[in-house]
Short mmCIF file of C-alpha atoms in Angstrom, two decimals:
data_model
loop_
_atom_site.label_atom_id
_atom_site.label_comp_id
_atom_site.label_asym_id
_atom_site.label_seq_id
_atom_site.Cartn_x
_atom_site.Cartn_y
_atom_site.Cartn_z
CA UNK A 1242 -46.38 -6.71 -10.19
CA UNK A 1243 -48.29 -4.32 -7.86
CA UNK A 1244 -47.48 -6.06 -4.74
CA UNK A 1245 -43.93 -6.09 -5.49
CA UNK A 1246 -43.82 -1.99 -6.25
CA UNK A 1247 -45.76 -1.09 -2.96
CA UNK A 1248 -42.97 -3.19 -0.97
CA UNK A 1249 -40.55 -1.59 -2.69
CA UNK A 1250 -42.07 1.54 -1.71
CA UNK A 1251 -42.55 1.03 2.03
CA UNK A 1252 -38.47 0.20 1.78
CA UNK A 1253 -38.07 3.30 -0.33
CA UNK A 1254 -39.82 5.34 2.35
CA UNK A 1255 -38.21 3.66 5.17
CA UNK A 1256 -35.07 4.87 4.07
CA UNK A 1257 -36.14 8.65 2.51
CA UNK A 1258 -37.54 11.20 4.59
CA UNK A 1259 -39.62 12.50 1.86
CA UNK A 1260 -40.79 11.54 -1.68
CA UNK A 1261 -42.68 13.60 -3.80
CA UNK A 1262 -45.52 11.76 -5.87
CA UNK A 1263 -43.32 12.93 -9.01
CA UNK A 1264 -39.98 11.43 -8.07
CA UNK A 1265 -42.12 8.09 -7.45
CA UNK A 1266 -43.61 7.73 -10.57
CA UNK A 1267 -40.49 8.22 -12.72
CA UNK A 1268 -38.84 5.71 -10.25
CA UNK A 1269 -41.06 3.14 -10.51
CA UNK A 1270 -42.72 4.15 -14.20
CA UNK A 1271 -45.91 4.81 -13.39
CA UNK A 1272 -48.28 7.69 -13.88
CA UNK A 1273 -49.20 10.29 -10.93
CA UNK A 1274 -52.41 8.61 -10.48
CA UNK A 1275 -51.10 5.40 -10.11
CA UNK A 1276 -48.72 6.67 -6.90
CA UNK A 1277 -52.00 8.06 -5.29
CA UNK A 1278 -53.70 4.87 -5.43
CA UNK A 1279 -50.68 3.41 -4.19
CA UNK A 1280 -50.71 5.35 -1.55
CA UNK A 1281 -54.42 4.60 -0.67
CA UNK A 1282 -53.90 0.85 -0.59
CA UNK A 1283 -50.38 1.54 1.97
CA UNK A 1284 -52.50 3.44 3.59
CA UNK A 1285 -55.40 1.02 4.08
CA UNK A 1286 -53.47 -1.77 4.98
CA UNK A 1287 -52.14 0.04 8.05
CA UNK A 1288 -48.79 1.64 7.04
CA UNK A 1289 -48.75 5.26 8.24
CA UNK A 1290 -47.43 7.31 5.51
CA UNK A 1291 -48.00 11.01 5.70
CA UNK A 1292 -49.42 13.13 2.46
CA UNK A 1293 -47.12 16.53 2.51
CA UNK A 1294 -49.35 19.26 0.22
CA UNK A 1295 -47.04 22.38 -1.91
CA UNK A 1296 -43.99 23.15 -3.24
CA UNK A 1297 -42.23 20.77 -1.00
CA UNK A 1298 -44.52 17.91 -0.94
CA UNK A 1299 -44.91 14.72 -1.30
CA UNK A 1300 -45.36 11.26 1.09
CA UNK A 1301 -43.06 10.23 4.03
CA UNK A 1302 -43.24 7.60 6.62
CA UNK A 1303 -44.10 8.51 10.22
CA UNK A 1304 -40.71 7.83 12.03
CA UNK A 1305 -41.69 5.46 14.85
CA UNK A 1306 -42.43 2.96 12.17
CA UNK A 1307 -40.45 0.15 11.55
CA UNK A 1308 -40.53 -2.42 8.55
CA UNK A 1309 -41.73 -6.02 10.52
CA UNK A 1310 -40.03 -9.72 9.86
CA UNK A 1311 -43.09 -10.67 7.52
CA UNK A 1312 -41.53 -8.14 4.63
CA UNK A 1313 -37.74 -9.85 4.45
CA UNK A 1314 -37.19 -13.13 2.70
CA UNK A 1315 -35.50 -16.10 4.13
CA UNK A 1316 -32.88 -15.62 1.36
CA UNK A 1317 -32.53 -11.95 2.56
CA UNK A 1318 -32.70 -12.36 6.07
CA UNK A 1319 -29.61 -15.18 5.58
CA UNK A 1320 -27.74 -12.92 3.14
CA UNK A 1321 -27.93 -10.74 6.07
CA UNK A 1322 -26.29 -13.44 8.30
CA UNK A 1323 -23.75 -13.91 5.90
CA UNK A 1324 -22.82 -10.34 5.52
CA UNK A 1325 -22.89 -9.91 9.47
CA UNK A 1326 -20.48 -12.95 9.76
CA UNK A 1327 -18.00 -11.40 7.70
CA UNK A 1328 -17.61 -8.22 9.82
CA UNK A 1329 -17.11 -10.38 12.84
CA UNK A 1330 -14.32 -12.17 11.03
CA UNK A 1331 -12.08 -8.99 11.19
CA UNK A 1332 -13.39 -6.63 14.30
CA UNK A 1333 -13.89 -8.29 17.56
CA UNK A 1334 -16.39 -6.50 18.63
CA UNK A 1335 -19.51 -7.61 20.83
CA UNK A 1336 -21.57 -4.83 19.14
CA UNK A 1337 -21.41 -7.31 15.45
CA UNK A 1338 -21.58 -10.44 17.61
CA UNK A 1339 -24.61 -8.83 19.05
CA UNK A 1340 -25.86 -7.83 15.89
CA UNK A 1341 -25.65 -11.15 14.79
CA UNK A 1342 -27.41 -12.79 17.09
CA UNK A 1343 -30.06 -10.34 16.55
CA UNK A 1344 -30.54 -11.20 12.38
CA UNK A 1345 -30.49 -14.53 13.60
CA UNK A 1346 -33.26 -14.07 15.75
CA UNK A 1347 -35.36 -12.71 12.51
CA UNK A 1348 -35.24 -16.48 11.45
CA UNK A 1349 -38.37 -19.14 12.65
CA UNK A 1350 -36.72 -22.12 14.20
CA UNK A 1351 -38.14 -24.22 11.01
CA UNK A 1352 -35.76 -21.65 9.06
CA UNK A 1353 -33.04 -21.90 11.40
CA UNK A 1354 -32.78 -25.87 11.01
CA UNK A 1355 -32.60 -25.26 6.61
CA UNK A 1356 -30.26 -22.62 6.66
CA UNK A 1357 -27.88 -25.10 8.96
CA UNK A 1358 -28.74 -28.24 6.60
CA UNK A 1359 -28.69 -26.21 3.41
CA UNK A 1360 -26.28 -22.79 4.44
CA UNK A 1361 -26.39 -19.72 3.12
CA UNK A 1362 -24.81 -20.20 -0.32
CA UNK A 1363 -22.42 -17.12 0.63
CA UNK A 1364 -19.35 -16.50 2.65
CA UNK A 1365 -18.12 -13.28 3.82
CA UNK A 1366 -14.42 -13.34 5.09
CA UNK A 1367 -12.55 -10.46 5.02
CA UNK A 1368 -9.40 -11.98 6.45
CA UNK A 1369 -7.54 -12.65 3.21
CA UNK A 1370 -5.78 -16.46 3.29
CA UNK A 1371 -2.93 -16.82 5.95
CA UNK A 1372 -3.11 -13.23 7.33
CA UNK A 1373 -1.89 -13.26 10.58
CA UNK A 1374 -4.07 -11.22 13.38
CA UNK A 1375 -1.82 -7.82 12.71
CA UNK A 1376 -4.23 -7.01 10.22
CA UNK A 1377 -7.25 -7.33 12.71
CA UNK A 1378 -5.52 -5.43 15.45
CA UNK A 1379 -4.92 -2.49 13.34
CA UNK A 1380 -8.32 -2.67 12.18
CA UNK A 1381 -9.75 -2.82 16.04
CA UNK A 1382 -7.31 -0.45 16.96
CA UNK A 1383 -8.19 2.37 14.22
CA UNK A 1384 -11.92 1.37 14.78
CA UNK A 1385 -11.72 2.64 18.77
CA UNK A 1386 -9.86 5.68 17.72
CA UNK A 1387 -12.66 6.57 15.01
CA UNK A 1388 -15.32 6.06 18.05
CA UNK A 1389 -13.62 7.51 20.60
CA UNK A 1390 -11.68 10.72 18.38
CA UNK A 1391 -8.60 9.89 19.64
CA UNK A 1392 -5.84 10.71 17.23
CA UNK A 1393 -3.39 8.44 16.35
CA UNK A 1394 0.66 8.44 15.52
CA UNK A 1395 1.70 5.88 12.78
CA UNK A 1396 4.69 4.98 10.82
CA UNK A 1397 4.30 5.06 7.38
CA UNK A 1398 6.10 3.61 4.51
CA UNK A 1399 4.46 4.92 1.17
CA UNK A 1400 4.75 3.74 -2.27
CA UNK A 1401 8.33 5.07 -3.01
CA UNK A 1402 9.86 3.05 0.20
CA UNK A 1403 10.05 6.20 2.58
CA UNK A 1404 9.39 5.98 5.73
CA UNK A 1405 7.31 9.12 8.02
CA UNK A 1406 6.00 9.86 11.32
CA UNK A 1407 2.56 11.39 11.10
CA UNK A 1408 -0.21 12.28 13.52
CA UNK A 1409 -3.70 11.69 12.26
CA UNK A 1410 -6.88 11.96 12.78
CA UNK A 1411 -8.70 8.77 11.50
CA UNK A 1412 -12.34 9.20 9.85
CA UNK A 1413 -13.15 5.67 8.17
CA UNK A 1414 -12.00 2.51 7.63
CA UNK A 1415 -12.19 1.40 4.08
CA UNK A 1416 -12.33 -2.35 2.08
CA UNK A 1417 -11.40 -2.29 -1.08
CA UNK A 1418 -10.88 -5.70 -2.80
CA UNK A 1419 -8.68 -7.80 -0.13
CA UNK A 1420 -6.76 -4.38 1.01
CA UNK A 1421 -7.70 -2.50 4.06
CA UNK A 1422 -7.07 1.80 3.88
CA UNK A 1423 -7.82 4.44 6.42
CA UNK A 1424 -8.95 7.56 5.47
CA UNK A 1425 -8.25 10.34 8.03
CA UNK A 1426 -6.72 14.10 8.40
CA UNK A 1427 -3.55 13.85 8.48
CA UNK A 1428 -1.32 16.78 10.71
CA UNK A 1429 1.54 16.65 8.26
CA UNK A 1430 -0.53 17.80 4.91
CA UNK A 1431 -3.22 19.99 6.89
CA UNK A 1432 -5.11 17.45 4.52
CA UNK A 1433 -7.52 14.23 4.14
CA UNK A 1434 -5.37 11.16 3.34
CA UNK A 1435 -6.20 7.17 2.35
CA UNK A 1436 -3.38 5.29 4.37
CA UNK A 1437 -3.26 1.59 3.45
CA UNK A 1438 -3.17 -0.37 6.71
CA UNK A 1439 -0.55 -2.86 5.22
CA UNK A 1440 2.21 -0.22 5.22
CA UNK A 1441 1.57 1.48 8.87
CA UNK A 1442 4.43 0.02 10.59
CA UNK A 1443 3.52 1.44 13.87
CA UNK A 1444 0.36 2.26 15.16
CA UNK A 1445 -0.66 4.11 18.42
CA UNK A 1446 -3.64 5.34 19.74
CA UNK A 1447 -2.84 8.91 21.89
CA UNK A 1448 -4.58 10.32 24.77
CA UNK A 1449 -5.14 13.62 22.90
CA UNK A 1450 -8.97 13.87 21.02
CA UNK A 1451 -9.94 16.07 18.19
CA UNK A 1452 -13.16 17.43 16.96
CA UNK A 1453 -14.48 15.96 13.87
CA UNK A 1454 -14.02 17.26 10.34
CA UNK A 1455 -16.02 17.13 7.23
CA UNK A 1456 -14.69 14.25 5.52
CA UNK A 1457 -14.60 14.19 1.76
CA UNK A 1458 -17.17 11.64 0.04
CA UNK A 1459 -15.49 8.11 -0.72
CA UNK A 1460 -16.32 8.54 -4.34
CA UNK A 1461 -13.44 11.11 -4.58
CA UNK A 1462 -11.05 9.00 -4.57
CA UNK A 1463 -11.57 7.25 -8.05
CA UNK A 1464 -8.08 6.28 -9.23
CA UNK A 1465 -7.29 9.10 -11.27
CA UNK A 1466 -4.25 8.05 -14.41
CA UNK A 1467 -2.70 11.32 -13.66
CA UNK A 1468 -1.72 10.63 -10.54
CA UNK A 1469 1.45 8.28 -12.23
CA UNK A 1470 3.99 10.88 -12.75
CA UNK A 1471 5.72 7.90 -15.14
CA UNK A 1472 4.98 8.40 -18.41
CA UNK A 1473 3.34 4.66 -19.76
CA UNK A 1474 4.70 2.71 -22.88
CA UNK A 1475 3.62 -0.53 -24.69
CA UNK A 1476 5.17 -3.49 -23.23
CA UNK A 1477 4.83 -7.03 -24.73
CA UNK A 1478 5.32 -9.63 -22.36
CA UNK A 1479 5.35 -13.58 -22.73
CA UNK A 1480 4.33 -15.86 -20.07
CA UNK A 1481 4.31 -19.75 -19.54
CA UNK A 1482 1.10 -21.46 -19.38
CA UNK A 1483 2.09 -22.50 -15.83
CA UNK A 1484 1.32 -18.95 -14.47
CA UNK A 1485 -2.11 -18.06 -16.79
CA UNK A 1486 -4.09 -18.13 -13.19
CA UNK A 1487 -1.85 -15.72 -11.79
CA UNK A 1488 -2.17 -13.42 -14.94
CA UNK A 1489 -6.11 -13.51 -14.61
CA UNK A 1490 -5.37 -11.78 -11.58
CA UNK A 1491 -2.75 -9.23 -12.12
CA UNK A 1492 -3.93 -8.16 -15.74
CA UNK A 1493 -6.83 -7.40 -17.54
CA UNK A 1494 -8.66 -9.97 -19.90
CA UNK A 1495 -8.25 -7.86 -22.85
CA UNK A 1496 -4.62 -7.43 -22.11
CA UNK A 1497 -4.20 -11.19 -22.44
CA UNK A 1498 -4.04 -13.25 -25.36
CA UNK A 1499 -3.34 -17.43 -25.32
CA UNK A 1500 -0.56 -17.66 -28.50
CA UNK A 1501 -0.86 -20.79 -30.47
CA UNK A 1502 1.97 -22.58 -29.32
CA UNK A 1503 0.15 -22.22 -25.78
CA UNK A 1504 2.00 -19.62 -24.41
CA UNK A 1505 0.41 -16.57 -23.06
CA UNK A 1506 1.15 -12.71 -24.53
CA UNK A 1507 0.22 -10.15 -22.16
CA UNK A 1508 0.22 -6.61 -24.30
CA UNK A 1509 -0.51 -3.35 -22.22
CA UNK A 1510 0.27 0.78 -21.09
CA UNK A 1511 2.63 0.63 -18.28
CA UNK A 1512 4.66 2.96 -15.89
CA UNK A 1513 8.48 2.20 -16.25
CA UNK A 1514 8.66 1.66 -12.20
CA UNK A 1515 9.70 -0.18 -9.55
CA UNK A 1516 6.24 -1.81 -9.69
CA UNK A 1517 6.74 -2.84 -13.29
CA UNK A 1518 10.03 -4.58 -12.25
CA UNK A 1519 9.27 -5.93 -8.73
CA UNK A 1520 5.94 -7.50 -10.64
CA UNK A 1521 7.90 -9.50 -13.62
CA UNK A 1522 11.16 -10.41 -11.06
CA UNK A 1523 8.33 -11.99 -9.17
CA UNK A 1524 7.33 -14.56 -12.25
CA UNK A 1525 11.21 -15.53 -12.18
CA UNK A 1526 12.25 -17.66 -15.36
CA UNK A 1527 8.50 -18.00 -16.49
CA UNK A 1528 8.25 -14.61 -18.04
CA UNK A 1529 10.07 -12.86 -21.12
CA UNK A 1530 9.93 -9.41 -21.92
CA UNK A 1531 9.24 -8.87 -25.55
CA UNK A 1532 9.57 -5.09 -26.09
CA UNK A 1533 10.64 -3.00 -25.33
CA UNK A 1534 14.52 -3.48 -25.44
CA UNK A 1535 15.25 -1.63 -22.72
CA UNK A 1536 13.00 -3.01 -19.96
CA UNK A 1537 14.53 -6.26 -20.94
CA UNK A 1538 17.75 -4.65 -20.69
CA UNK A 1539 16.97 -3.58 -16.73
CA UNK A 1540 15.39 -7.19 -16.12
CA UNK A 1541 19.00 -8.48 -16.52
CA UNK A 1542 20.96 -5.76 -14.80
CA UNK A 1543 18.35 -6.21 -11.63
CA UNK A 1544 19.17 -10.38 -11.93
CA UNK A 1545 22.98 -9.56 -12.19
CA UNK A 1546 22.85 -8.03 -8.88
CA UNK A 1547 20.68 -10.47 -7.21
CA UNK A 1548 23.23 -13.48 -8.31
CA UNK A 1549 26.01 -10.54 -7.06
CA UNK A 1550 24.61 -10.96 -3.51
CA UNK A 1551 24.94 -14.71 -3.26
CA UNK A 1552 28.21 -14.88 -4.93
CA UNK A 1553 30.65 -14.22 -2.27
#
């Protein structure tokens, strides 16, 4: 519909400094002409947008403008609540509570009242279930440094179990899933980093500041399979029915397949590693390892010394 494409333009424009009339069109698959008139009718109903001739031309909006309450839904404007909740649930922080007040304010009281009969249909926590607040103070804490450029010391246990002092300099925080990173320079490499807040043992901001860096985009750090220095083999694994919703969640669907006898087979590439091992010890007696031989071999040494421990 027309009315929806010029809204979608005033947001587009909003948000872009400057369009040219082809970019629109292939955007929103039109013609030329059809931008132009476009244009006209924005124009006519009283949104400023500026016509740019040349080379480098094409329409922008004139920056004191600002989109009004009359072009967000009450489904979008409560989305927005949602979304603003869920920030406050891990930073305390009077800017979000402040923030949240003001999306509020976006609703008519009439609104107000159906949104608290009816809610918003979403939820936003990023506190995972029974985390305790150490989570949320490294968060805060990180959050201050990143405002203020204050560098930070931390005590890091990586992947292997070893344990460093480093000096950093953080640049975001980062969500991904239910796990909280930090990406910052880090002294030690002369290099950006993603730290994962769960394994910062220690964490202090210092009085020393540092000028900020270029930060590599986010989208660099796709997980990369070459980054496993553990060459991957088939493993067959069988599972008892009694864990299948913990398998939905570890695996992936096509890696799982329900055997007739109601079992569950779980065939996939994996890294002979400590996470292979630590992740089937952790189903205790209601997983078997099929193949190969040898991992089934290790599952048994590994149990032999945990019964060792509690012998004596």
């Amino acid at each position: 519909m027309k009315i929806d494409r010029l809204l979608a333009m005033t947001i587009l424009l909003l948000n872009r400094k400057r369009v040219s009339a082809k970019e629109l069109a292939e955007r929103f698959e039109v013609s030329t002409k059809t931008i132009y008139r476009d244009m006209d009718t924005l124009s006519q109903s009283g949104i400023p947008i500026v016509a740019h001739q040349g080379v480098s031309g094409g329409f922008e909006m004139m920056e004191q403008y600002t989109i009004a309450r009359q072009f967000l839904t009450l489904n979008e404007i409560t989305a927005m609540v949602a979304a603003v909740k869920g920030i406050t649930s891990v930073m305390d922080d009077r800017l979000f509570a402040t923030l949240l007040e003001k999306v509020k304010a976006l609703l008519s009281k009439v609104d107000r009242i159906d949104v608290e009969q009816q809610g918003t249909g979403m939820i936003f926590d990023f506190n995972p279930w029974g985390q305790s607040s150490i989570a949320r103070d490294k968060v805060n804490t990180l959050r201050q440094a990143i405002e203020e450029t204050s560098k930070v010391s931390i005590q890091y246990l990586n992947m292997n179990g070893i344990a460093s002092e480093r000096v950093v300099e953080p640049s975001a925080l980062i969500l991904k899933g239910y796990l909280w990173y930090m990406q910052a320079y880090c002294e030690l490499r002369g290099d950006f980093r993603v730290f994962r807040l769960s394994r910062i043992q220690e964490l202090r901001m210092l009085t020393e500041h540092f000028v900020r860096r270029e930060t590599p985009s986010l989208e660099s750090y796709v997980w990369n399979s070459e980054w496993s220095k553990e060459s991957k083999r088939e493993v067959i694994l069988n599972f008892d029915p009694k864990v299948h919703h913990r398998l939905l969640d570890a695996f992936h669907p096509d890696q799982i397949t329900v055997l007739d006898d109601g079992s569950i087979q779980v065939k996939g590439q994996f890294a002979d590693d400590e996470w292979l091992y630590g992740m089937l010890l952790s189903y205790g007696d209601h997983v078997k390892v099929e193949q190969p031989a040898s991992v089934a071999v290790e599952i048994v040494s590994r149990a032999h010394n945990i019964i060792g421990r509690y012998s004596n």
